[in-house]
Coordinates of C-alpha atoms in Angstrom, one line a residue:
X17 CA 0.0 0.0 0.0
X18 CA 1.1 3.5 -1.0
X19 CA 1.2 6.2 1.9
X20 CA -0.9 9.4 0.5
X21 CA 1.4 11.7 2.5
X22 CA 5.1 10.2 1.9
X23 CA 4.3 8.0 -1.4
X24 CA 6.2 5.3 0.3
X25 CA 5.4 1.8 0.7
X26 CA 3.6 1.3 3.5
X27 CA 2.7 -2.8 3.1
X28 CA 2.3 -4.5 6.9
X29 CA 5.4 -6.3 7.9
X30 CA 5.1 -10.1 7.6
X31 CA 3.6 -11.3 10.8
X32 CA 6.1 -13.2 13.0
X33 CA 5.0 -16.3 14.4
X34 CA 4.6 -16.4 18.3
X35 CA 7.4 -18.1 19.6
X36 CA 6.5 -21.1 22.0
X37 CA 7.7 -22.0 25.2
X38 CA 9.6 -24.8 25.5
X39 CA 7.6 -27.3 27.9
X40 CA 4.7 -26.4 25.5
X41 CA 7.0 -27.6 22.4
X42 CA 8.2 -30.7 24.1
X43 CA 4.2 -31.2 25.0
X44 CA 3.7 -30.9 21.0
X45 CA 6.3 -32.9 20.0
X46 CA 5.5 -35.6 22.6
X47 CA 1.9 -35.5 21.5
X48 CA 2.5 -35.5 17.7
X49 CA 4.7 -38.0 17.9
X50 CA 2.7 -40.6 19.5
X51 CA 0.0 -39.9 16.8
X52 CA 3.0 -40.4 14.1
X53 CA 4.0 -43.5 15.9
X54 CA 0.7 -45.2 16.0
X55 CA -0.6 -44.4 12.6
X56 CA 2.6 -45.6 11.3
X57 CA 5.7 -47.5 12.8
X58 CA 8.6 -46.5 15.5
X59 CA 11.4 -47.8 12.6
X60 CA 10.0 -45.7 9.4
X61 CA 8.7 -42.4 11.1
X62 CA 11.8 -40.0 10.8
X63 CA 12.4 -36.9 12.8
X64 CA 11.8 -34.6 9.8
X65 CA 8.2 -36.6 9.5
X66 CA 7.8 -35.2 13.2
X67 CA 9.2 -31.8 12.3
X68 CA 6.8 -31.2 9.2
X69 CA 3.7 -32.7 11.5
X70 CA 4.6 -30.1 14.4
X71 CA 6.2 -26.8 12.2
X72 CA 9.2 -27.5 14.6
X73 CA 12.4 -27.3 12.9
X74 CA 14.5 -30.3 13.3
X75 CA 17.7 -28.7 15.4
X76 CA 15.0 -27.4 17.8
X77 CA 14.0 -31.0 18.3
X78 CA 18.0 -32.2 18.5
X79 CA 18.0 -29.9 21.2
X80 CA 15.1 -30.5 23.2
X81 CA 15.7 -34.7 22.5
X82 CA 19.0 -36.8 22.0
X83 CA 17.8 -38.6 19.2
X84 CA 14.9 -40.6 18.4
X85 CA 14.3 -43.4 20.8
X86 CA 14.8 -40.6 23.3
X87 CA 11.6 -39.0 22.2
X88 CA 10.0 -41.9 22.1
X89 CA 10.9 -42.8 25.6
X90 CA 9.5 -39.2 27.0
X91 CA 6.6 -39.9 24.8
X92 CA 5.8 -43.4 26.3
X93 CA 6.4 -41.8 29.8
X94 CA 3.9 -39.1 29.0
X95 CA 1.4 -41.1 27.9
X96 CA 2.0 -44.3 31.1
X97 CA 1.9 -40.8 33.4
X98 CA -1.0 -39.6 32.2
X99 CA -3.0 -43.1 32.5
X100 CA -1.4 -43.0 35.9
X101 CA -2.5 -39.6 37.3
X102 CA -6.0 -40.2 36.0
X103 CA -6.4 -42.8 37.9
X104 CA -4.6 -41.6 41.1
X105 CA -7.1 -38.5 40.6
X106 CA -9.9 -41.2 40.3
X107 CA -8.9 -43.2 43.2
X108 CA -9.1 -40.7 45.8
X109 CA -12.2 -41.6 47.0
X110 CA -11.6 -45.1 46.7
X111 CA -12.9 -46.9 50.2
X112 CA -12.5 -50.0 48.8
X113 CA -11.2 -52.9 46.6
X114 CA -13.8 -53.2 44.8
X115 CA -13.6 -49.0 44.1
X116 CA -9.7 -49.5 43.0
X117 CA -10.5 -52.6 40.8
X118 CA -13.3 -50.9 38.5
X119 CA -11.4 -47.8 38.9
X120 CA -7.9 -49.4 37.2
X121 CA -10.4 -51.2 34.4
X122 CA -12.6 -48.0 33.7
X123 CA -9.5 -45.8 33.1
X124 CA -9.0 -47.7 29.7
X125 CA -12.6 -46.5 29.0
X126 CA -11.8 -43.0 29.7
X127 CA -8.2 -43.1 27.9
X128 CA -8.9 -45.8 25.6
X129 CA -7.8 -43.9 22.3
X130 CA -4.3 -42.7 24.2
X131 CA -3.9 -46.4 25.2
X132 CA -4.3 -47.6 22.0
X133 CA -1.8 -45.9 20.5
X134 CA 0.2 -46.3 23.4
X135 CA -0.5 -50.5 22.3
X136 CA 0.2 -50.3 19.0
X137 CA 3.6 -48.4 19.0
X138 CA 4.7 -50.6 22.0
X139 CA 3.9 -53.4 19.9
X140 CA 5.7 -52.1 16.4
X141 CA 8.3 -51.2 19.0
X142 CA 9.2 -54.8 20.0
X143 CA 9.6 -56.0 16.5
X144 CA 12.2 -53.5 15.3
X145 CA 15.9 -54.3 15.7
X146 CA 16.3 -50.7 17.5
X147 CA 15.6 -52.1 21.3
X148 CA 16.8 -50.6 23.6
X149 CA 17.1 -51.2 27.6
X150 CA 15.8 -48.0 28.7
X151 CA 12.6 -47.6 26.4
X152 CA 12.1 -51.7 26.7
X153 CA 12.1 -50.8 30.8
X154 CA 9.6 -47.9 30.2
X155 CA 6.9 -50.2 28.9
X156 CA 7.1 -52.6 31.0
X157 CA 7.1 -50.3 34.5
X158 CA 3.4 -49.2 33.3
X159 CA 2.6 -53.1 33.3
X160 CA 4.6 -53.5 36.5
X161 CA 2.6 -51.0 38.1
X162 CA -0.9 -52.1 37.0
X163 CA 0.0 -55.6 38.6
X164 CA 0.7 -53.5 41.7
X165 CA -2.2 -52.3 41.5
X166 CA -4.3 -54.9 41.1
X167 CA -2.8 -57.6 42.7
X168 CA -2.5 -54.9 46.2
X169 CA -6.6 -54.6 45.4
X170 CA -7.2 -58.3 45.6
X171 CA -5.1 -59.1 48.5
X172 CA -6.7 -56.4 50.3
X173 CA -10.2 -57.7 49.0
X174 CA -9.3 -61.2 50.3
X175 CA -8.1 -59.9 53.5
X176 CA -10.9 -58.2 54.4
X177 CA -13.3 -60.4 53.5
X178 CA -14.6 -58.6 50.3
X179 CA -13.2 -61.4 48.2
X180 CA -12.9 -65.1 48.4
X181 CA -9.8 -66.5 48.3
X182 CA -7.9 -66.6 44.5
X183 CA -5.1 -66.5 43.0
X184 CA -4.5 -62.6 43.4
X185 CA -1.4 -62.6 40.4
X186 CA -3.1 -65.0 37.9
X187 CA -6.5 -62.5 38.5
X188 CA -4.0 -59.4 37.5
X189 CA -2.7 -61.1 34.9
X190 CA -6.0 -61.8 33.2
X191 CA -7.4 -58.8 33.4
X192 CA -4.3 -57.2 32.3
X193 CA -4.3 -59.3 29.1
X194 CA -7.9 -58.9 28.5
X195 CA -7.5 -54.9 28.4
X196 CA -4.9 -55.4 25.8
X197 CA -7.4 -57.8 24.0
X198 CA -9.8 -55.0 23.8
X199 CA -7.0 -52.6 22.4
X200 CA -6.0 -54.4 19.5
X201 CA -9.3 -55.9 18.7
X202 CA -10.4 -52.7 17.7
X203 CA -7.8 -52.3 14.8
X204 CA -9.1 -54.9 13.3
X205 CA -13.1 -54.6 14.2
X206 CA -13.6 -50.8 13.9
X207 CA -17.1 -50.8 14.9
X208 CA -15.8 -53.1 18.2
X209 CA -17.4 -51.5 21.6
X210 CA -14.8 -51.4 23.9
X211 CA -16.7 -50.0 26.4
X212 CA -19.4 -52.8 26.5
X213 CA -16.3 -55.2 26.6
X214 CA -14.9 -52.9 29.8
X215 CA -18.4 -53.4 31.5
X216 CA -18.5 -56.4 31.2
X217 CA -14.5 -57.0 32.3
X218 CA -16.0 -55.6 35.5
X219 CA -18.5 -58.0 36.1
X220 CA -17.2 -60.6 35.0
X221 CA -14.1 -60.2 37.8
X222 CA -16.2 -58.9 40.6
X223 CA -18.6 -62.1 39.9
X224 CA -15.4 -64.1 40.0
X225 CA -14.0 -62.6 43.6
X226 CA -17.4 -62.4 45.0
X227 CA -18.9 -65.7 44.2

């Protein structure tokens, strides 16, 4: 645009994009990723795929991550923390075994999509050649913790009287399995209702300990 007063060209500056803040790039990054990681596979997504997907420029990633499996590793912590704190949030008002069971179950209702993904890269994951200790260790302490969790709940449950008397590990184990079931059955079956199937995993094991 021409000025009427100086006859100089007065066209508006390019608009500079609003810098971010650094816990709310890494939040980005760890977010995108996961999506990236799900929809295709830990070995073929690159870290330019995750710089075009988040308009972050690669160096800017080098510098907030060492390297690839080390993004993946905060990204698999994100998403095991998150699962966590909702259902340390949830279990507050927990008074008893019974509350922590359904609680531990229903949190795969209420996170189900993050969890899936969370499934499905774990799973492309352990068929690459890229293993490492520390990402292999990250996976598993979100398992090692839901056995804690239920396995503590059915003890309890027995000790108290809530429950009959079972095999407290083989219980966590089964429902444990049956929660991954429901994760990857939907890949498969679209139109699969995982929270039906999550019901159901409730009354089914609450019929089981209180029979």
């Amino acid at each position: 645009m021409v000025s009427k007063t100086t006859g100089q060209n007065t066209s508006a500056a390019p608009t500079r994009r609003k810098r971010r803040a650094p816990e709310e790039s890494i939040a980005l990054l760890t977010t995108e990723s996961l999506d990236l990681f799900a929809r295709n596979n830990y070995s073929s997504v690159t870290i330019k795929d995750i710089s075009r997907s988040t308009g972050i420029n690669s160096g800017l990633i080098y510098y907030y991550f060492n390297n690839k499996s080390d993004l993946f590793l905060k990204t698999v912590e994100k998403a095991t923390q998150e699962a966590l704190r909702t259902f340390e949030e949830a279990s507050r008002d927990n008074k008893t075994p019974t509350d922590t069971i359904t609680g531990w179950i229903q949190v795969h209702a209420t996170h189900y999509i993050m969890l899936q993904k969370l499934a499905k890269v774990s799973l492309d994951y352990a068929t690459t050649h890229e293993r490492e200790d520390r990402l292999d260790q990250a996976i598993q302490r979100f398992y090692q913790k839901e056995f804690e969790i239920l396995d503590s709940a059915i003890e309890a449950g027995m000790e108290s009287g809530e429950f009959r008397r079972v095999e407290a590990r083989q219980i966590s184990i089964f429902i444990s399995t049956f929660l991954d079931g429901c994760l990857f059955r939907s890949f498969m079956f679209p139109d699969f209702d995982y929270r039906q199937s999550i019901d159901d995993l409730v009354d089914i094991i609450l019929s089981h300990l209180k029979a």
